[in-house]
Short mmCIF file of C-alpha atoms in Angstrom, two decimals:
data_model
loop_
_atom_site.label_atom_id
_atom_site.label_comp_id
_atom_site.label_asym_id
_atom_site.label_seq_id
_atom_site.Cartn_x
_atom_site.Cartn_y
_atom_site.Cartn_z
CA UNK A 1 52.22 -84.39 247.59
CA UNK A 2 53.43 -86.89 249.87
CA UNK A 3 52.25 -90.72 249.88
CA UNK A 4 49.63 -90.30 252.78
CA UNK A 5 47.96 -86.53 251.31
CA UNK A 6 47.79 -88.64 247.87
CA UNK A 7 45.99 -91.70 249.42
CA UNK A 8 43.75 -89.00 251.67
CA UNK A 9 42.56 -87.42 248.67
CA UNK A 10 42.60 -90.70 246.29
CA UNK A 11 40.35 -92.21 249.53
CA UNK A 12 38.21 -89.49 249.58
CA UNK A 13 37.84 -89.30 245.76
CA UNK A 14 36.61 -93.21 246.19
CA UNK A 15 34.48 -92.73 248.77
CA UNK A 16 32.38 -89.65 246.72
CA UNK A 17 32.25 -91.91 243.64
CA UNK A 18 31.73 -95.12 245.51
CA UNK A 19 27.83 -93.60 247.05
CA UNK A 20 26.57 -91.44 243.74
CA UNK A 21 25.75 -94.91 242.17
CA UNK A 22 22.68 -95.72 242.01
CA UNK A 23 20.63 -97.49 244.43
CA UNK A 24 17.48 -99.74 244.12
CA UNK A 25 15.11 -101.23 246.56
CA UNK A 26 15.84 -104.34 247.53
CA UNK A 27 12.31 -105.49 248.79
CA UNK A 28 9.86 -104.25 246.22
CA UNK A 29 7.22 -104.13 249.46
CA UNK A 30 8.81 -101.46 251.20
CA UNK A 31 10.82 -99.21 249.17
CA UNK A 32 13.12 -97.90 252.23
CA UNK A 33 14.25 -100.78 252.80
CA UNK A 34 17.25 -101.92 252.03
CA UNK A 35 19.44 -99.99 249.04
CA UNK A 36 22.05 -102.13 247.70
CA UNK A 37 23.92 -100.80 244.69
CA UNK A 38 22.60 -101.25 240.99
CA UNK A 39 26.43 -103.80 240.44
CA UNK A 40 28.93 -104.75 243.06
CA UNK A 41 31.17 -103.03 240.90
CA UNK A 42 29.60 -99.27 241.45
CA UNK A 43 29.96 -100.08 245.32
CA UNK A 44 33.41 -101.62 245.04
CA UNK A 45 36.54 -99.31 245.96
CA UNK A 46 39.65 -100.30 243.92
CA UNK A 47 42.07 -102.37 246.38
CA UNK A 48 41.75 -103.41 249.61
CA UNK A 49 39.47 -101.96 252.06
CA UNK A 50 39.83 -101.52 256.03
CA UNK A 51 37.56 -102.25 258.74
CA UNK A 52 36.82 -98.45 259.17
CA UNK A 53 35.94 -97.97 255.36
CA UNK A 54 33.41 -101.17 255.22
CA UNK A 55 31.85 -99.69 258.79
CA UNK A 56 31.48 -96.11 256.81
CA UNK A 57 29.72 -97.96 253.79
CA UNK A 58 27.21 -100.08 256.34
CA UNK A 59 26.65 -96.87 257.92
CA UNK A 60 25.73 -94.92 254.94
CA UNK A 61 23.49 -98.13 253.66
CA UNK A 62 21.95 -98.35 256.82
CA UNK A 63 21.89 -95.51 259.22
CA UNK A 64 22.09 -96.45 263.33
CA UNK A 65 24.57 -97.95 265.43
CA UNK A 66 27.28 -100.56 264.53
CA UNK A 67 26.90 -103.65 267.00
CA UNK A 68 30.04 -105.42 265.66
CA UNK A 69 32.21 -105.02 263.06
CA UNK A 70 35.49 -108.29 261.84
CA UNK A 71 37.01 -110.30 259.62
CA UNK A 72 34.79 -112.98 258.27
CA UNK A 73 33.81 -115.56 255.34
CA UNK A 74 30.62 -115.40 253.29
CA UNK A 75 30.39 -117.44 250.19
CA UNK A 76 34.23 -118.77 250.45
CA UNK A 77 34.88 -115.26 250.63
CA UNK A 78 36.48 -113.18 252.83
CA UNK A 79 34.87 -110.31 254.16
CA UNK A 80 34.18 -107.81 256.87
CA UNK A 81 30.93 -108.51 258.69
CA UNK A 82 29.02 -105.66 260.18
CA UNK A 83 26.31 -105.69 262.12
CA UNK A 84 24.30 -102.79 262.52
CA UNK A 85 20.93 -101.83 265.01
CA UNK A 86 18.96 -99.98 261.92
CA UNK A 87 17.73 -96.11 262.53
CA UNK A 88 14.24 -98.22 260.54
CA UNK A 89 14.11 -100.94 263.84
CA UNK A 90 15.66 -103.54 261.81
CA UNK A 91 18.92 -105.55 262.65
CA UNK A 92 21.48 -105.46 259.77
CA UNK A 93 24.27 -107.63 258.78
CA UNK A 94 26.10 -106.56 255.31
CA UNK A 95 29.62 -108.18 254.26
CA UNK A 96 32.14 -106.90 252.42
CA UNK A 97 34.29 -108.24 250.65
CA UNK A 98 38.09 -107.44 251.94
CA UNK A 99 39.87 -107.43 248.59
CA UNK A 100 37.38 -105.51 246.58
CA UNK A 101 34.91 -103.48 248.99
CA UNK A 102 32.38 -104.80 246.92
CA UNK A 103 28.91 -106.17 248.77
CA UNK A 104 28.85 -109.98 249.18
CA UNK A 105 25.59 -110.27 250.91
CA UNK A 106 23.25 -108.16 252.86
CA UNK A 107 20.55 -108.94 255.60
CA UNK A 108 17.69 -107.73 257.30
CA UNK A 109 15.72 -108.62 260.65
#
């Protein structure tokens, strides 16, 4: 296999792994609301994630259409900020951070 099939399939293999974590409500009032993952690591891809990637894991989080997407801070952290128009009526911002993928914060309107 050549270096781009092997990260393809290595991507792909992440991805699959990355969203059969489990999920829990994150307010207790409304139980499709948002679902973040049970630890940052079940969420977190190994290495550094792309703009594309963190879109893909808003997108699964929170279904609808992606209002902005780039490079950000949260926490002294850097991240990927995207904001999302919810599918549920809700506006959604969710960073992630670059280095890890994992979820630094989350937020619903």
């Amino acid at each position: 296999m050549n270096k781009q099939t092997t990260f393809s399939v290595a991507a792909l293999l992440l991805i699959a792994t990355t969203f059969a974590a489990p999920v829990v409500a994150a307010d207790s009032k409304s139980p499709a609301a948002a679902a973040v993952p049970v630890t940052a690591a079940a969420a977190a891809p190994a290495g550094e994630i792309s703009k594309e990637q963190a879109i893909e894991m808003a997108l699964k989080a929170h279904p609808g259409e992606v209002s902005k997407a780039y490079q950000d801070s949260k926490k002294g952290i850097k991240t990927w900020e995207v904001k999302i128009s919810g599918a549920d009526g809700k506006k959604w911002e969710l960073h992630y951070e670059i280095k890890t993928g994992a979820l630094v914060s989350e937020e619903g309107k």
